[in-house]
Amino acid sequence: MNPLLLDIPLQLETERLILRAPLQTGDGEIVYEAIRDSFYELKAWLSLFQEIPTVEETEIMLRNAHINFLKRESFRFLIFDKGGGKDLIGTASLHRIDWDIPKCEMGYWINTKYSGNGYMTEAVKELANFGLNHLAFKRIEIRCESRNFKSRFIPEKLSFILEGTLRNEDLSADGSKLTDTCIYSKIN
């Protein structure tokens, strides 16, 4: 089946969270505020956030994410408290999709002020279940820098298997040194 014909929900729910596709006007402002509030933590691990993007740049990034969602090339979700909080808790995505296998990689980041409450673990669990059960992916990978212990904790808690550590595999977020990458997977 052509992936464009897949029925993909624009919203997923957990006990405490709503994960929704970034498609509402103004999402750029909400995501910009979370990036600004979490900048120093994001800068340490993500090359994308070596500088704080403008609201306009953030809005463009989200509109491109929506286009990729519609094209079934990646599925980015914004994470909100089900209780109605307006602040963004974080984002999680299925990306680098290979429909021939089918498989994907998962990425995520959390607004620093919501860290330590289990929100991202809950969101990643839901997104992994969505990928494995709804999309029938045979493999989901989570890759993270070996020193990013907060990020590594999530796949470990969710029973992803650490397949290995690729030594000197990538550059640090700021591009200044070589880093090791841990690869976790869950298969169907």
mmCIF file with all atom_site columns, C-alpha atoms in Angstrom:
data_model
loop_
_atom_site.group_PDB
_atom_site.id
_atom_site.type_symbol
_atom_site.label_atom_id
_atom_site.label_alt_id
_atom_site.label_comp_id
_atom_site.label_asym_id
_atom_site.label_entity_id
_atom_site.label_seq_id
_atom_site.pdbx_PDB_ins_code
_atom_site.Cartn_x
_atom_site.Cartn_y
_atom_site.Cartn_z
_atom_site.occupancy
_atom_site.B_iso_or_equiv
_atom_site.pdbx_formal_charge
_atom_site.auth_seq_id
_atom_site.auth_comp_id
_atom_site.auth_asym_id
_atom_site.auth_atom_id
_atom_site.pdbx_PDB_model_num
ATOM 1   C CA . MET A 1 1   ? 0.000  0.000  0.000  1.00 0.00 ? 1   MET A CA 1
ATOM 2   C CA . ASN A 1 2   ? 1.171  3.482  -0.802 1.00 0.00 ? 2   ASN A CA 1
ATOM 3   C CA . PRO A 1 3   ? 1.903  5.310  2.503  1.00 0.00 ? 3   PRO A CA 1
ATOM 4   C CA . LEU A 1 4   ? -0.019 8.366  1.259  1.00 0.00 ? 4   LEU A CA 1
ATOM 5   C CA . LEU A 1 5   ? -3.198 6.296  1.572  1.00 0.00 ? 5   LEU A CA 1
ATOM 6   C CA . LEU A 1 6   ? -2.600 5.465  5.239  1.00 0.00 ? 6   LEU A CA 1
ATOM 7   C CA . ASP A 1 7   ? -5.085 6.908  7.692  1.00 0.00 ? 7   ASP A CA 1
ATOM 8   C CA . ILE A 1 8   ? -2.875 8.682  10.236 1.00 0.00 ? 8   ILE A CA 1
ATOM 9   C CA . PRO A 1 9   ? -4.564 10.342 13.202 1.00 0.00 ? 9   PRO A CA 1
ATOM 10  C CA . LEU A 1 10  ? -3.627 13.950 13.853 1.00 0.00 ? 10  LEU A CA 1
ATOM 11  C CA . GLN A 1 11  ? -3.811 13.349 17.597 1.00 0.00 ? 11  GLN A CA 1
ATOM 12  C CA . LEU A 1 12  ? -2.784 10.589 20.011 1.00 0.00 ? 12  LEU A CA 1
ATOM 13  C CA . GLU A 1 13  ? -3.712 10.446 23.687 1.00 0.00 ? 13  GLU A CA 1
ATOM 14  C CA . THR A 1 14  ? -2.224 8.899  26.808 1.00 0.00 ? 14  THR A CA 1
ATOM 15  C CA . GLU A 1 15  ? -3.456 9.003  30.387 1.00 0.00 ? 15  GLU A CA 1
ATOM 16  C CA . ARG A 1 16  ? -2.000 12.501 30.926 1.00 0.00 ? 16  ARG A CA 1
ATOM 17  C CA . LEU A 1 17  ? -0.995 13.768 27.491 1.00 0.00 ? 17  LEU A CA 1
ATOM 18  C CA . ILE A 1 18  ? -2.222 14.846 24.083 1.00 0.00 ? 18  ILE A CA 1
ATOM 19  C CA . LEU A 1 19  ? 0.193  14.395 21.195 1.00 0.00 ? 19  LEU A CA 1
ATOM 20  C CA . ARG A 1 20  ? -0.970 16.343 18.161 1.00 0.00 ? 20  ARG A CA 1
ATOM 21  C CA . ALA A 1 21  ? 0.387  17.165 14.756 1.00 0.00 ? 21  ALA A CA 1
ATOM 22  C CA . PRO A 1 22  ? 1.786  20.715 14.399 1.00 0.00 ? 22  PRO A CA 1
ATOM 23  C CA . LEU A 1 23  ? -0.821 22.209 12.129 1.00 0.00 ? 23  LEU A CA 1
ATOM 24  C CA . GLN A 1 24  ? -2.442 25.078 13.973 1.00 0.00 ? 24  GLN A CA 1
ATOM 25  C CA . THR A 1 25  ? -1.576 28.670 13.203 1.00 0.00 ? 25  THR A CA 1
ATOM 26  C CA . GLY A 1 26  ? 0.432  29.976 16.112 1.00 0.00 ? 26  GLY A CA 1
ATOM 27  C CA . ASP A 1 27  ? 2.149  26.705 16.979 1.00 0.00 ? 27  ASP A CA 1
ATOM 28  C CA . GLY A 1 28  ? 5.413  28.430 16.076 1.00 0.00 ? 28  GLY A CA 1
ATOM 29  C CA . GLU A 1 29  ? 5.026  30.840 19.003 1.00 0.00 ? 29  GLU A CA 1
ATOM 30  C CA . ILE A 1 30  ? 4.332  28.019 21.481 1.00 0.00 ? 30  ILE A CA 1
ATOM 31  C CA . VAL A 1 31  ? 7.287  25.934 20.281 1.00 0.00 ? 31  VAL A CA 1
ATOM 32  C CA . TYR A 1 32  ? 9.541  29.009 20.162 1.00 0.00 ? 32  TYR A CA 1
ATOM 33  C CA . GLU A 1 33  ? 8.789  29.720 23.842 1.00 0.00 ? 33  GLU A CA 1
ATOM 34  C CA . ALA A 1 34  ? 9.642  26.121 24.816 1.00 0.00 ? 34  ALA A CA 1
ATOM 35  C CA . ILE A 1 35  ? 12.890 26.284 22.827 1.00 0.00 ? 35  ILE A CA 1
ATOM 36  C CA . ARG A 1 36  ? 13.788 29.597 24.454 1.00 0.00 ? 36  ARG A CA 1
ATOM 37  C CA . ASP A 1 37  ? 13.001 28.234 27.936 1.00 0.00 ? 37  ASP A CA 1
ATOM 38  C CA . SER A 1 38  ? 15.039 25.063 27.300 1.00 0.00 ? 38  SER A CA 1
ATOM 39  C CA . PHE A 1 39  ? 17.777 26.490 25.107 1.00 0.00 ? 39  PHE A CA 1
ATOM 40  C CA . TYR A 1 40  ? 20.863 25.603 27.158 1.00 0.00 ? 40  TYR A CA 1
ATOM 41  C CA . GLU A 1 41  ? 19.802 21.996 27.586 1.00 0.00 ? 41  GLU A CA 1
ATOM 42  C CA . LEU A 1 42  ? 18.803 21.661 23.916 1.00 0.00 ? 42  LEU A CA 1
ATOM 43  C CA . LYS A 1 43  ? 22.025 23.322 22.749 1.00 0.00 ? 43  LYS A CA 1
ATOM 44  C CA . ALA A 1 44  ? 24.112 20.663 24.525 1.00 0.00 ? 44  ALA A CA 1
ATOM 45  C CA . TRP A 1 45  ? 22.577 17.807 22.503 1.00 0.00 ? 45  TRP A CA 1
ATOM 46  C CA . LEU A 1 46  ? 20.973 19.100 19.286 1.00 0.00 ? 46  LEU A CA 1
ATOM 47  C CA . SER A 1 47  ? 22.848 20.756 16.438 1.00 0.00 ? 47  SER A CA 1
ATOM 48  C CA . LEU A 1 48  ? 19.539 22.247 15.277 1.00 0.00 ? 48  LEU A CA 1
ATOM 49  C CA . PHE A 1 49  ? 19.475 24.467 18.370 1.00 0.00 ? 49  PHE A CA 1
ATOM 50  C CA . GLN A 1 50  ? 22.900 26.068 18.484 1.00 0.00 ? 50  GLN A CA 1
ATOM 51  C CA . GLU A 1 51  ? 21.088 29.391 18.236 1.00 0.00 ? 51  GLU A CA 1
ATOM 52  C CA . ILE A 1 52  ? 17.547 30.224 19.246 1.00 0.00 ? 52  ILE A CA 1
ATOM 53  C CA . PRO A 1 53  ? 15.441 30.336 16.085 1.00 0.00 ? 53  PRO A CA 1
ATOM 54  C CA . THR A 1 54  ? 13.057 33.239 15.557 1.00 0.00 ? 54  THR A CA 1
ATOM 55  C CA . VAL A 1 55  ? 9.305  32.739 15.885 1.00 0.00 ? 55  VAL A CA 1
ATOM 56  C CA . GLU A 1 56  ? 9.089  32.919 12.085 1.00 0.00 ? 56  GLU A CA 1
ATOM 57  C CA . GLU A 1 57  ? 11.816 30.294 11.619 1.00 0.00 ? 57  GLU A CA 1
ATOM 58  C CA . THR A 1 58  ? 10.066 28.059 14.144 1.00 0.00 ? 58  THR A CA 1
ATOM 59  C CA . GLU A 1 59  ? 6.727  28.469 12.353 1.00 0.00 ? 59  GLU A CA 1
ATOM 60  C CA . ILE A 1 60  ? 8.385  27.556 9.027  1.00 0.00 ? 60  ILE A CA 1
ATOM 61  C CA . MET A 1 61  ? 9.994  24.497 10.634 1.00 0.00 ? 61  MET A CA 1
ATOM 62  C CA . LEU A 1 62  ? 6.573  23.360 11.899 1.00 0.00 ? 62  LEU A CA 1
ATOM 63  C CA . ARG A 1 63  ? 4.846  23.959 8.579  1.00 0.00 ? 63  ARG A CA 1
ATOM 64  C CA . ASN A 1 64  ? 7.529  21.863 6.895  1.00 0.00 ? 64  ASN A CA 1
ATOM 65  C CA . ALA A 1 65  ? 6.940  19.188 9.547  1.00 0.00 ? 65  ALA A CA 1
ATOM 66  C CA . HIS A 1 66  ? 3.244  19.263 8.651  1.00 0.00 ? 66  HIS A CA 1
ATOM 67  C CA . ILE A 1 67  ? 4.067  18.891 4.946  1.00 0.00 ? 67  ILE A CA 1
ATOM 68  C CA . ASN A 1 68  ? 6.295  15.895 5.777  1.00 0.00 ? 68  ASN A CA 1
ATOM 69  C CA . PHE A 1 69  ? 3.450  14.486 7.901  1.00 0.00 ? 69  PHE A CA 1
ATOM 70  C CA . LEU A 1 70  ? 1.066  14.716 4.952  1.00 0.00 ? 70  LEU A CA 1
ATOM 71  C CA . LYS A 1 71  ? 3.674  13.170 2.628  1.00 0.00 ? 71  LYS A CA 1
ATOM 72  C CA . ARG A 1 72  ? 4.126  10.366 5.215  1.00 0.00 ? 72  ARG A CA 1
ATOM 73  C CA . GLU A 1 73  ? 7.874  11.077 5.403  1.00 0.00 ? 73  GLU A CA 1
ATOM 74  C CA . SER A 1 74  ? 7.869  11.821 9.140  1.00 0.00 ? 74  SER A CA 1
ATOM 75  C CA . PHE A 1 75  ? 5.364  12.221 11.950 1.00 0.00 ? 75  PHE A CA 1
ATOM 76  C CA . ARG A 1 76  ? 6.118  14.988 14.438 1.00 0.00 ? 76  ARG A CA 1
ATOM 77  C CA . PHE A 1 77  ? 3.806  15.492 17.381 1.00 0.00 ? 77  PHE A CA 1
ATOM 78  C CA . LEU A 1 78  ? 3.611  18.362 19.852 1.00 0.00 ? 78  LEU A CA 1
ATOM 79  C CA . ILE A 1 79  ? 3.020  17.211 23.425 1.00 0.00 ? 79  ILE A CA 1
ATOM 80  C CA . PHE A 1 80  ? 0.552  18.958 25.744 1.00 0.00 ? 80  PHE A CA 1
ATOM 81  C CA . ASP A 1 81  ? -0.959 18.249 29.154 1.00 0.00 ? 81  ASP A CA 1
ATOM 82  C CA . LYS A 1 82  ? -4.375 16.649 28.748 1.00 0.00 ? 82  LYS A CA 1
ATOM 83  C CA . GLY A 1 83  ? -5.603 18.850 31.591 1.00 0.00 ? 83  GLY A CA 1
ATOM 84  C CA . GLY A 1 84  ? -5.605 21.823 29.250 1.00 0.00 ? 84  GLY A CA 1
ATOM 85  C CA . GLY A 1 85  ? -2.239 23.452 29.853 1.00 0.00 ? 85  GLY A CA 1
ATOM 86  C CA . LYS A 1 86  ? -1.233 25.772 27.009 1.00 0.00 ? 86  LYS A CA 1
ATOM 87  C CA . ASP A 1 87  ? 2.524  25.277 27.489 1.00 0.00 ? 87  ASP A CA 1
ATOM 88  C CA . LEU A 1 88  ? 4.317  22.846 25.218 1.00 0.00 ? 88  LEU A CA 1
ATOM 89  C CA . ILE A 1 89  ? 5.727  19.904 27.163 1.00 0.00 ? 89  ILE A CA 1
ATOM 90  C CA . GLY A 1 90  ? 7.892  18.793 24.251 1.00 0.00 ? 90  GLY A CA 1
ATOM 91  C CA . THR A 1 91  ? 7.945  17.141 20.851 1.00 0.00 ? 91  THR A CA 1
ATOM 92  C CA . ALA A 1 92  ? 8.363  13.567 19.668 1.00 0.00 ? 92  ALA A CA 1
ATOM 93  C CA . SER A 1 93  ? 8.624  12.274 16.137 1.00 0.00 ? 93  SER A CA 1
ATOM 94  C CA . LEU A 1 94  ? 8.940  9.245  13.953 1.00 0.00 ? 94  LEU A CA 1
ATOM 95  C CA . HIS A 1 95  ? 11.368 10.128 11.168 1.00 0.00 ? 95  HIS A CA 1
ATOM 96  C CA . ARG A 1 96  ? 13.877 8.601  8.724  1.00 0.00 ? 96  ARG A CA 1
ATOM 97  C CA . ILE A 1 97  ? 11.064 6.310  7.701  1.00 0.00 ? 97  ILE A CA 1
ATOM 98  C CA . ASP A 1 98  ? 11.848 3.459  5.322  1.00 0.00 ? 98  ASP A CA 1
ATOM 99  C CA . TRP A 1 99  ? 8.499  2.097  4.132  1.00 0.00 ? 99  TRP A CA 1
ATOM 100 C CA . ASP A 1 100 ? 10.177 -0.837 2.342  1.00 0.00 ? 100 ASP A CA 1
ATOM 101 C CA . ILE A 1 101 ? 11.291 -2.486 5.609  1.00 0.00 ? 101 ILE A CA 1
ATOM 102 C CA . PRO A 1 102 ? 9.173  -0.760 7.238  1.00 0.00 ? 102 PRO A CA 1
ATOM 103 C CA . LYS A 1 103 ? 11.157 0.989  9.982  1.00 0.00 ? 103 LYS A CA 1
ATOM 104 C CA . CYS A 1 104 ? 11.859 4.413  11.438 1.00 0.00 ? 104 CYS A CA 1
ATOM 105 C CA . GLU A 1 105 ? 13.855 6.357  13.977 1.00 0.00 ? 105 GLU A CA 1
ATOM 106 C CA . MET A 1 106 ? 12.341 8.224  16.908 1.00 0.00 ? 106 MET A CA 1
ATOM 107 C CA . GLY A 1 107 ? 13.452 11.551 18.302 1.00 0.00 ? 107 GLY A CA 1
ATOM 108 C CA . TYR A 1 108 ? 12.237 13.721 21.142 1.00 0.00 ? 108 TYR A CA 1
ATOM 109 C CA . TRP A 1 109 ? 12.984 16.707 23.339 1.00 0.00 ? 109 TRP A CA 1
ATOM 110 C CA . ILE A 1 110 ? 11.295 18.097 26.417 1.00 0.00 ? 110 ILE A CA 1
ATOM 111 C CA . ASN A 1 111 ? 10.689 21.593 27.691 1.00 0.00 ? 111 ASN A CA 1
ATOM 112 C CA . THR A 1 112 ? 13.138 21.778 30.618 1.00 0.00 ? 112 THR A CA 1
ATOM 113 C CA . LYS A 1 113 ? 10.494 22.911 33.097 1.00 0.00 ? 113 LYS A CA 1
ATOM 114 C CA . TYR A 1 114 ? 8.573  19.645 32.572 1.00 0.00 ? 114 TYR A CA 1
ATOM 115 C CA . SER A 1 115 ? 11.598 17.373 32.869 1.00 0.00 ? 115 SER A CA 1
ATOM 116 C CA . GLY A 1 116 ? 11.556 14.711 35.580 1.00 0.00 ? 116 GLY A CA 1
ATOM 117 C CA . ASN A 1 117 ? 7.795  14.050 35.585 1.00 0.00 ? 117 ASN A CA 1
ATOM 118 C CA . GLY A 1 118 ? 7.753  11.025 33.265 1.00 0.00 ? 118 GLY A CA 1
ATOM 119 C CA . TYR A 1 119 ? 5.995  12.941 30.487 1.00 0.00 ? 119 TYR A CA 1
ATOM 120 C CA . MET A 1 120 ? 8.500  12.110 27.778 1.00 0.00 ? 120 MET A CA 1
ATOM 121 C CA . THR A 1 121 ? 8.629  8.438  28.748 1.00 0.00 ? 121 THR A CA 1
ATOM 122 C CA . GLU A 1 122 ? 4.828  8.364  28.494 1.00 0.00 ? 122 GLU A CA 1
ATOM 123 C CA . ALA A 1 123 ? 4.870  10.116 25.106 1.00 0.00 ? 123 ALA A CA 1
ATOM 124 C CA . VAL A 1 124 ? 7.638  7.897  23.671 1.00 0.00 ? 124 VAL A CA 1
ATOM 125 C CA . LYS A 1 125 ? 5.787  4.774  24.845 1.00 0.00 ? 125 LYS A CA 1
ATOM 126 C CA . GLU A 1 126 ? 2.625  5.925  23.054 1.00 0.00 ? 126 GLU A CA 1
ATOM 127 C CA . LEU A 1 127 ? 4.490  6.864  19.890 1.00 0.00 ? 127 LEU A CA 1
ATOM 128 C CA . ALA A 1 128 ? 6.352  3.530  19.845 1.00 0.00 ? 128 ALA A CA 1
ATOM 129 C CA . ASN A 1 129 ? 3.048  1.671  20.261 1.00 0.00 ? 129 ASN A CA 1
ATOM 130 C CA . PHE A 1 130 ? 1.585  3.762  17.437 1.00 0.00 ? 130 PHE A CA 1
ATOM 131 C CA . GLY A 1 131 ? 4.539  2.963  15.172 1.00 0.00 ? 131 GLY A CA 1
ATOM 132 C CA . LEU A 1 132 ? 4.638  -0.753 15.936 1.00 0.00 ? 132 LEU A CA 1
ATOM 133 C CA . ASN A 1 133 ? 0.897  -1.426 16.076 1.00 0.00 ? 133 ASN A CA 1
ATOM 134 C CA . HIS A 1 134 ? -0.871 1.155  13.897 1.00 0.00 ? 134 HIS A CA 1
ATOM 135 C CA . LEU A 1 135 ? 1.840  1.634  11.263 1.00 0.00 ? 135 LEU A CA 1
ATOM 136 C CA . ALA A 1 136 ? 3.159  -1.952 11.554 1.00 0.00 ? 136 ALA A CA 1
ATOM 137 C CA . PHE A 1 137 ? 6.801  -0.869 11.622 1.00 0.00 ? 137 PHE A CA 1
ATOM 138 C CA . LYS A 1 138 ? 9.112  -3.827 12.092 1.00 0.00 ? 138 LYS A CA 1
ATOM 139 C CA . ARG A 1 139 ? 11.784 -1.725 13.787 1.00 0.00 ? 139 ARG A CA 1
ATOM 140 C CA . ILE A 1 140 ? 11.971 1.550  15.698 1.00 0.00 ? 140 ILE A CA 1
ATOM 141 C CA . GLU A 1 141 ? 15.368 2.987  16.591 1.00 0.00 ? 141 GLU A CA 1
ATOM 142 C CA . ILE A 1 142 ? 16.295 5.611  19.143 1.00 0.00 ? 142 ILE A CA 1
ATOM 143 C CA . ARG A 1 143 ? 19.769 7.075  18.707 1.00 0.00 ? 143 ARG A CA 1
ATOM 144 C CA . CYS A 1 144 ? 21.359 9.368  21.249 1.00 0.00 ? 144 CYS A CA 1
ATOM 145 C CA . GLU A 1 145 ? 24.761 10.561 22.305 1.00 0.00 ? 145 GLU A CA 1
ATOM 146 C CA . SER A 1 146 ? 26.275 8.185  24.848 1.00 0.00 ? 146 SER A CA 1
ATOM 147 C CA . ARG A 1 147 ? 26.710 10.967 27.440 1.00 0.00 ? 147 ARG A CA 1
ATOM 148 C CA . ASN A 1 148 ? 23.061 12.074 27.197 1.00 0.00 ? 148 ASN A CA 1
ATOM 149 C CA . PHE A 1 149 ? 21.913 9.993  30.170 1.00 0.00 ? 149 PHE A CA 1
ATOM 150 C CA . LYS A 1 150 ? 18.490 11.641 30.443 1.00 0.00 ? 150 LYS A CA 1
ATOM 151 C CA . SER A 1 151 ? 17.711 10.721 26.861 1.00 0.00 ? 151 SER A CA 1
ATOM 152 C CA . ARG A 1 152 ? 19.121 7.210  27.238 1.00 0.00 ? 152 ARG A CA 1
ATOM 153 C CA . PHE A 1 153 ? 16.984 6.569  30.310 1.00 0.00 ? 153 PHE A CA 1
ATOM 154 C CA . ILE A 1 154 ? 13.787 6.623  28.225 1.00 0.00 ? 154 ILE A CA 1
ATOM 155 C CA . PRO A 1 155 ? 14.466 3.695  25.844 1.00 0.00 ? 155 PRO A CA 1
ATOM 156 C CA . GLU A 1 156 ? 16.043 1.765  28.696 1.00 0.00 ? 156 GLU A CA 1
ATOM 157 C CA . LYS A 1 157 ? 12.916 2.230  30.852 1.00 0.00 ? 157 LYS A CA 1
ATOM 158 C CA . LEU A 1 158 ? 10.685 1.209  27.925 1.00 0.00 ? 158 LEU A CA 1
ATOM 159 C CA . SER A 1 159 ? 12.593 -2.056 27.266 1.00 0.00 ? 159 SER A CA 1
ATOM 160 C CA . PHE A 1 160 ? 14.248 -0.979 24.040 1.00 0.00 ? 160 PHE A CA 1
ATOM 161 C CA . ILE A 1 161 ? 17.361 -3.078 23.460 1.00 0.00 ? 161 ILE A CA 1
ATOM 162 C CA . LEU A 1 162 ? 20.758 -1.366 23.399 1.00 0.00 ? 162 LEU A CA 1
ATOM 163 C CA . GLU A 1 163 ? 22.201 -2.844 20.214 1.00 0.00 ? 163 GLU A CA 1
ATOM 164 C CA . GLY A 1 164 ? 25.516 -1.117 20.563 1.00 0.00 ? 164 GLY A CA 1
ATOM 165 C CA . THR A 1 165 ? 27.520 2.052  20.787 1.00 0.00 ? 165 THR A CA 1
ATOM 166 C CA . LEU A 1 166 ? 29.078 3.472  17.645 1.00 0.00 ? 166 LEU A CA 1
ATOM 167 C CA . ARG A 1 167 ? 32.361 5.039  18.664 1.00 0.00 ? 167 ARG A CA 1
ATOM 168 C CA . ASN A 1 168 ? 33.456 8.351  17.121 1.00 0.00 ? 168 ASN A CA 1
ATOM 169 C CA . GLU A 1 169 ? 30.328 8.149  14.990 1.00 0.00 ? 169 GLU A CA 1
ATOM 170 C CA . ASP A 1 170 ? 29.087 11.730 15.061 1.00 0.00 ? 170 ASP A CA 1
ATOM 171 C CA . LEU A 1 171 ? 30.040 15.267 15.948 1.00 0.00 ? 171 LEU A CA 1
ATOM 172 C CA . SER A 1 172 ? 28.916 16.918 19.155 1.00 0.00 ? 172 SER A CA 1
ATOM 173 C CA . ALA A 1 173 ? 25.992 19.311 18.772 1.00 0.00 ? 173 ALA A CA 1
ATOM 174 C CA . ASP A 1 174 ? 28.388 22.264 18.541 1.00 0.00 ? 174 ASP A CA 1
ATOM 175 C CA . GLY A 1 175 ? 30.603 20.425 16.037 1.00 0.00 ? 175 GLY A CA 1
ATOM 176 C CA . SER A 1 176 ? 33.703 20.673 18.225 1.00 0.00 ? 176 SER A CA 1
ATOM 177 C CA . LYS A 1 177 ? 34.489 16.984 18.896 1.00 0.00 ? 177 LYS A CA 1
ATOM 178 C CA . LEU A 1 178 ? 33.667 13.416 17.974 1.00 0.00 ? 178 LEU A CA 1
ATOM 179 C CA . THR A 1 179 ? 31.012 11.626 20.013 1.00 0.00 ? 179 THR A CA 1
ATOM 180 C CA . ASP A 1 180 ? 29.716 8.107  20.506 1.00 0.00 ? 180 ASP A CA 1
ATOM 181 C CA . THR A 1 181 ? 26.144 7.192  19.565 1.00 0.00 ? 181 THR A CA 1
ATOM 182 C CA . CYS A 1 182 ? 24.023 4.611  21.385 1.00 0.00 ? 182 CYS A CA 1
ATOM 183 C CA . ILE A 1 183 ? 21.514 2.729  19.246 1.00 0.00 ? 183 ILE A CA 1
ATOM 184 C CA . TYR A 1 184 ? 18.423 1.304  20.908 1.00 0.00 ? 184 TYR A CA 1
ATOM 185 C CA . SER A 1 185 ? 15.716 -0.616 19.101 1.00 0.00 ? 185 SER A CA 1
ATOM 186 C CA . LYS A 1 186 ? 12.368 -2.214 19.554 1.00 0.00 ? 186 LYS A CA 1
ATOM 187 C CA . ILE A 1 187 ? 11.220 -4.685 16.931 1.00 0.00 ? 187 ILE A CA 1
ATOM 188 C CA . ASN A 1 188 ? 7.843  -6.054 15.961 1.00 0.00 ? 188 ASN A CA 1
#
